[in-house]
XYZ file of C-alpha atoms in Angstrom:
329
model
C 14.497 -22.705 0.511
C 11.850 -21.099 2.413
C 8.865 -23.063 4.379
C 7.158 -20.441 5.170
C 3.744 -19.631 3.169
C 4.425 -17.282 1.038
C 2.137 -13.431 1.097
C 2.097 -10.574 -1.915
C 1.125 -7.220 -2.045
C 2.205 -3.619 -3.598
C 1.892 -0.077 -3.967
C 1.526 1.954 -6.799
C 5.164 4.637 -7.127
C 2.845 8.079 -7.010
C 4.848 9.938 -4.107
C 5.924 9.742 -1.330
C 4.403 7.797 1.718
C 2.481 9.832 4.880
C 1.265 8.266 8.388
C -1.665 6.954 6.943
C 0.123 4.823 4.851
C 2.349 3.368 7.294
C -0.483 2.763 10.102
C -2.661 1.490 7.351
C -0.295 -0.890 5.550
C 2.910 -0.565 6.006
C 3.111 -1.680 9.986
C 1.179 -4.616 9.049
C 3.662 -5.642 6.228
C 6.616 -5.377 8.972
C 4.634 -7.751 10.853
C 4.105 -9.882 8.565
C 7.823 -10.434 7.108
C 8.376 -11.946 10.623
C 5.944 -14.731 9.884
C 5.618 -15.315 6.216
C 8.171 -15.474 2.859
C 6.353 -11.924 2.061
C 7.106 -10.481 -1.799
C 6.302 -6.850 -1.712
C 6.846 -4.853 -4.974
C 6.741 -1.189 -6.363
C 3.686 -1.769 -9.093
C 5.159 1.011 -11.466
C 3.178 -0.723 -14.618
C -0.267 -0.110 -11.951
C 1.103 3.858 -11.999
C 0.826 3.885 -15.737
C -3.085 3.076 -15.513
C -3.793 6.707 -14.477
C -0.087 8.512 -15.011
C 0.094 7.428 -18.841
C 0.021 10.740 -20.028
C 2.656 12.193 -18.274
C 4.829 8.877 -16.995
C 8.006 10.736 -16.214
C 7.918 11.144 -12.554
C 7.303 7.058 -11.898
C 10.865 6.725 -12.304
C 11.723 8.819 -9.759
C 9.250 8.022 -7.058
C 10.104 4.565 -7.328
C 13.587 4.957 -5.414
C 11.540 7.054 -2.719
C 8.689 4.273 -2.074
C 12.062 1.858 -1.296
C 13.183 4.321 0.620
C 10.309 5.036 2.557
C 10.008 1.065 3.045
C 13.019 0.403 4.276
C 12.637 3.436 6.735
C 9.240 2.000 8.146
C 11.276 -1.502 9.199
C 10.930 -3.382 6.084
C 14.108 -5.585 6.455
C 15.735 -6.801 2.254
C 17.351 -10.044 4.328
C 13.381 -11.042 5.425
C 11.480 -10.054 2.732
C 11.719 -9.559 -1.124
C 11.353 -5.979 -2.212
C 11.469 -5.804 -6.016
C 10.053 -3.681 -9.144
C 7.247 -4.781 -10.992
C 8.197 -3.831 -14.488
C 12.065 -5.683 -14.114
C 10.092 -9.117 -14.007
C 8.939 -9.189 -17.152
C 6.874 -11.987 -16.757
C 4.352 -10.321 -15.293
C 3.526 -8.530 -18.637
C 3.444 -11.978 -20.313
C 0.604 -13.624 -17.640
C -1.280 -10.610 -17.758
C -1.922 -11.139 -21.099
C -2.798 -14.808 -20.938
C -4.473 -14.185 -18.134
C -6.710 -11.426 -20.007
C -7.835 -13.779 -22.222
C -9.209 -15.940 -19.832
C -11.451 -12.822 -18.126
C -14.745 -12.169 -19.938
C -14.845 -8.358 -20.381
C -18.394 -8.149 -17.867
C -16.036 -9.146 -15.245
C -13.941 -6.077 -15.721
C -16.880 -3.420 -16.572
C -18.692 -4.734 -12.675
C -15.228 -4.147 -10.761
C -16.563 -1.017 -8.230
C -13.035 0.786 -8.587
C -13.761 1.368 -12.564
C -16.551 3.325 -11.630
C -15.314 5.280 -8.864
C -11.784 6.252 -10.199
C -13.820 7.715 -13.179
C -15.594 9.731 -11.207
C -12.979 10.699 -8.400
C -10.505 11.845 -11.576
C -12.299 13.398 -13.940
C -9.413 15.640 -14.931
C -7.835 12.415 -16.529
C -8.836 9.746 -18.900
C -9.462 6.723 -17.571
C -11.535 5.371 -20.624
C -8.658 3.129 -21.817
C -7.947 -0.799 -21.810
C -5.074 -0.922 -19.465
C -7.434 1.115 -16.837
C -10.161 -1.391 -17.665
C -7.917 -3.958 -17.345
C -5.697 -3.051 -14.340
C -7.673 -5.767 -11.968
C -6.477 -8.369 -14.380
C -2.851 -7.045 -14.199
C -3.521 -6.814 -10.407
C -4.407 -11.147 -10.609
C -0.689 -11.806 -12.593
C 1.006 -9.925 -9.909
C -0.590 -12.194 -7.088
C -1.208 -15.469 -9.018
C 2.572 -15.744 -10.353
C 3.610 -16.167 -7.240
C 1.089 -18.529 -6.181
C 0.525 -17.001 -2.227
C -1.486 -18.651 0.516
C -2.716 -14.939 0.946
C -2.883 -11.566 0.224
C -2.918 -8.447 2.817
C -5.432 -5.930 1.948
C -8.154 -3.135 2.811
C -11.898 -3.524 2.814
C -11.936 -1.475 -0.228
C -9.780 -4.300 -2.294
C -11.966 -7.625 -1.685
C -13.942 -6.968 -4.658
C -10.421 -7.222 -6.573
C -9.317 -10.084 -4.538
C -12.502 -11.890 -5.053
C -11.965 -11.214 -9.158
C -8.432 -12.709 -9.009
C -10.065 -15.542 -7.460
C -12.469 -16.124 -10.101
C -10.202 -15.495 -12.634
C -7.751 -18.220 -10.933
C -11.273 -20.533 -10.644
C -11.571 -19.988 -14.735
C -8.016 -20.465 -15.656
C -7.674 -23.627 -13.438
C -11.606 -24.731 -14.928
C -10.250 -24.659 -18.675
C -6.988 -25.754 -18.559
C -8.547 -28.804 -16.593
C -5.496 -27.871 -13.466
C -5.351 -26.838 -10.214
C -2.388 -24.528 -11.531
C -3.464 -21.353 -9.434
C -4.774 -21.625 -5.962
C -7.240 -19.243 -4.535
C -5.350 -16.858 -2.522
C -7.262 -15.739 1.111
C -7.572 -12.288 2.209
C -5.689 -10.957 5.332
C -8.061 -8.534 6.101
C -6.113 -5.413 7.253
C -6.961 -3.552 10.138
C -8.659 -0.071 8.718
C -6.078 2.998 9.851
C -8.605 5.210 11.579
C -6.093 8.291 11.015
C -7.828 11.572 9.154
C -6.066 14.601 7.562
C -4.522 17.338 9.662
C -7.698 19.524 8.374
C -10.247 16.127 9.149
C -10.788 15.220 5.581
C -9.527 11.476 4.401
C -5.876 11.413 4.831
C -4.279 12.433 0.783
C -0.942 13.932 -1.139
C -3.751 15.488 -2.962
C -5.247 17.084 -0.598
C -2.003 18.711 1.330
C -3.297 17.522 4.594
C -0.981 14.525 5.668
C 2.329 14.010 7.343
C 4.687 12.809 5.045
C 7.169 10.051 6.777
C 10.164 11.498 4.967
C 9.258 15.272 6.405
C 11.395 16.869 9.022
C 10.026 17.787 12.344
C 10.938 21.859 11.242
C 8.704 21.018 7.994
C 5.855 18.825 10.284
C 5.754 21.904 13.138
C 3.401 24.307 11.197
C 1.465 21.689 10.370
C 0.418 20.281 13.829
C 0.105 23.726 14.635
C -2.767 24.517 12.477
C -4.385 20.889 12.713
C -7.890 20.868 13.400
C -9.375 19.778 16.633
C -12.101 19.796 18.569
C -14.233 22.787 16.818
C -16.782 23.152 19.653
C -13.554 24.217 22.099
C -13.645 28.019 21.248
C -11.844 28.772 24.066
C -9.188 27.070 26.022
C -11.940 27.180 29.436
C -14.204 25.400 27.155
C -14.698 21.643 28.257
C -13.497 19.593 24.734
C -14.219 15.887 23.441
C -11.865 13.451 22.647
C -13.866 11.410 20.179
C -15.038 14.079 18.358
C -11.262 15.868 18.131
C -8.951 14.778 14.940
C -6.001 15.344 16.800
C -6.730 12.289 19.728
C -6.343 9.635 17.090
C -2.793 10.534 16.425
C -1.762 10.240 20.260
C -3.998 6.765 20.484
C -1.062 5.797 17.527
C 2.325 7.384 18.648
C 1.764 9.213 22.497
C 2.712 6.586 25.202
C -0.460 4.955 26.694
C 0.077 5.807 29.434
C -0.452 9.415 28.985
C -3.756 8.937 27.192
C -6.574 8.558 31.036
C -4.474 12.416 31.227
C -5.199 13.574 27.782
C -8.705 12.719 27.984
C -9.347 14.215 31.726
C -7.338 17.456 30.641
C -9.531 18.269 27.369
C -12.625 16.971 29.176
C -12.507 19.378 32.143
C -10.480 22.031 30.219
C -7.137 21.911 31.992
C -5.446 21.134 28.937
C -5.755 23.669 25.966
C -5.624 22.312 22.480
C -1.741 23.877 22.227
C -0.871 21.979 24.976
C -2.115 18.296 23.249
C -0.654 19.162 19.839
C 3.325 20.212 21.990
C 2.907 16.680 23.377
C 2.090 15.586 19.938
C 4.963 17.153 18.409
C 7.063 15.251 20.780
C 5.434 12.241 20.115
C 5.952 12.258 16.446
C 9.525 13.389 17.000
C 10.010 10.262 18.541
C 8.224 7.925 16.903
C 9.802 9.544 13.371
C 13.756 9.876 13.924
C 14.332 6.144 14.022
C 12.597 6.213 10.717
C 14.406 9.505 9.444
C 17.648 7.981 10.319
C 16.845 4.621 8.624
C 16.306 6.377 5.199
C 19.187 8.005 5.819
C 21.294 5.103 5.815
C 19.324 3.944 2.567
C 21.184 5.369 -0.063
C 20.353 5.294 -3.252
C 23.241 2.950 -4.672
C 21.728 0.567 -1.410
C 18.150 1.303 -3.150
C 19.485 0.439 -6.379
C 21.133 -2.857 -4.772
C 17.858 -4.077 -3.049
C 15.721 -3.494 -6.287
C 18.509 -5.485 -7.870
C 18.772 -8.422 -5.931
C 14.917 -8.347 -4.943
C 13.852 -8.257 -8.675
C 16.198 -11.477 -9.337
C 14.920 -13.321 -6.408
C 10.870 -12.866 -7.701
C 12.304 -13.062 -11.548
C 13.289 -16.650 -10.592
C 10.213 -17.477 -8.941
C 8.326 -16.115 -11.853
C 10.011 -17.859 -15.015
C 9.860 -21.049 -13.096
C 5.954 -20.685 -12.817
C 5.467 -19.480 -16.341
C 7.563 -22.443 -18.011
C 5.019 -24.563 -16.109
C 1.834 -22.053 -17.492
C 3.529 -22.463 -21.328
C 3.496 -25.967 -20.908
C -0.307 -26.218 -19.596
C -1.416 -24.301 -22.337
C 0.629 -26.104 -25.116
C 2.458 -22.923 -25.495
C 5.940 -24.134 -24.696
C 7.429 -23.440 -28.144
């Protein structure tokens, strides 16, 4: 049995995974499963909030998020890597959890609002979109973590699962749930290729599962430095999209020549996105070849055994729930 204190977090199965997603989160959750007994899952019920019209491509990008996972470092043998929907027992402390949450707690959360606006092609103006932040509180609270990794856009959610933990525990008269932290993750300061906010949606990202022959053209027409007509024109690092990719993947060492090159025009912006393309290259084919090697029967295996491993967590927790709230028939 593991000592170690115990971290949860997921992703939602949309598609696959690009660099903004690995430098944003997933890096950090490779980190982590050094450290902590870390439970990360593929939140395919969370997909159904905004995909319930047309569900039929979950299935199918769940395999790929494993995939891409296990590519990025995630290790089975340190961490648990499951599906949200095999552990039924989610479903069943969602709902008494939802009876707990007074419904102005739900209609406040800043992500209702936004989402509504961002996707206005879709209809969001249903209860399991309403309620998705108390779905988001079983996932965490069944496992009962010390903490939970996340963005600065997700502490109003982690702050909700705290008071609905507070209100549960209040009630029942318990200290059944604790109050998971936040481990504040560092914000991935990574744009789009055309300087927008990295997005599938947008067509502007590098996917990790790409080839280099399918990345190529689109380092070649990434935007840079826009004041840099010319190659003789003197360019600015901090102002060029492309610099924050080499500050990520281009040895350090090369970055005091980088800067001096586009500075005093030496270095055309051709030149900075070949060295790029090497860089990525590199920092890619360990991952290319790691997804190779995953499989899908592996896939299938690791969902398999992962799912077990938090299902036996989770029943264990909710026999102790039932029996709190005299519902242990």
């Amino acid at each position: 049995m593991s000592h170690k204190q115990r971290i949860v977090s997921g992703m939602r199965p949309t598609g696959p995974l690009h660099l903004g997603h690995y430098f944003g989160v997933i890096a950090n959750w490779v980190r982590l499963q050094e450290e902590y007994d870390c439970f990360f899952f593929a939140a395919d019920w969370h997909a159904l909030t905004s995909e319930y019209a047309d569900p039929t491509r979950i299935k199918g990008f769940v395999p790929g998020l494993v995939k891409d996972w296990v590519a990025a470092g995630l290790d089975p043998d340190k961490c648990v890597i499951f599906q949200q929907s095999r552990v039924k027992e989610h479903a069943e402390l969602y709902l008494y959890l939802s009876m707990y949450t007074p419904l102005g707690w739900l209609e406040r959360c800043p992500t209702f609002k936004e989402m509504n606006e961002q996707l206005k092609q879709k209809d969001l103006n249903t209860h399991g979109f309403l309620g998705y932040p108390v779905l988001m509180a079983a996932d965490i609270l069944m496992y009962k973590p010390c903490a939970v990794p996340v963005g600065k856009d997700q502490l109003p959610h982690l702050e909700l699962n705290r008071e609905i933990a507070r209100r549960f525990n209040h009630l029942t008269g318990s200290e059944f749930f604790p109050e998971p932290a936040d481990m504040l993750t560092e914000e991935c300061k990574l744009a789009g290729l055309d300087g927008r906010k990295m997005s599938k949606s947008y067509g502007n990202s590098i996917m990790l599962s790409e080839s280099i022959d399918e990345i190529a053209p689109k380092v070649r027409g990434m935007k840079t430095d826009e004041n840099r007509l010319r190659k003789s024109d003197p360019g600015d690092p901090s102002i060029c999209n492309l610099y924050p990719y080499h500050k990520l993947m281009t040895d350090p060492a090369r970055l005091p020549e980088i800067e001096e090159g586009c500075k005093n025009a030496s270095w055309g912006c051709v030149d900075c996105k070949k060295l790029l393309m090497q860089s990525l290259e590199k920092f890619l084919t360990p991952l290319h070849e790691r997804r190779a090697a995953c499989t899908d029967e592996r896939v299938a295996e690791i969902l398999e055994t992962g799912s077990r491993k938090a299902q036996a967590v989770a029943a264990r927790h909710m026999d102790e729930l039932r029996k709190l709230v005299n519902f242990d028939f």
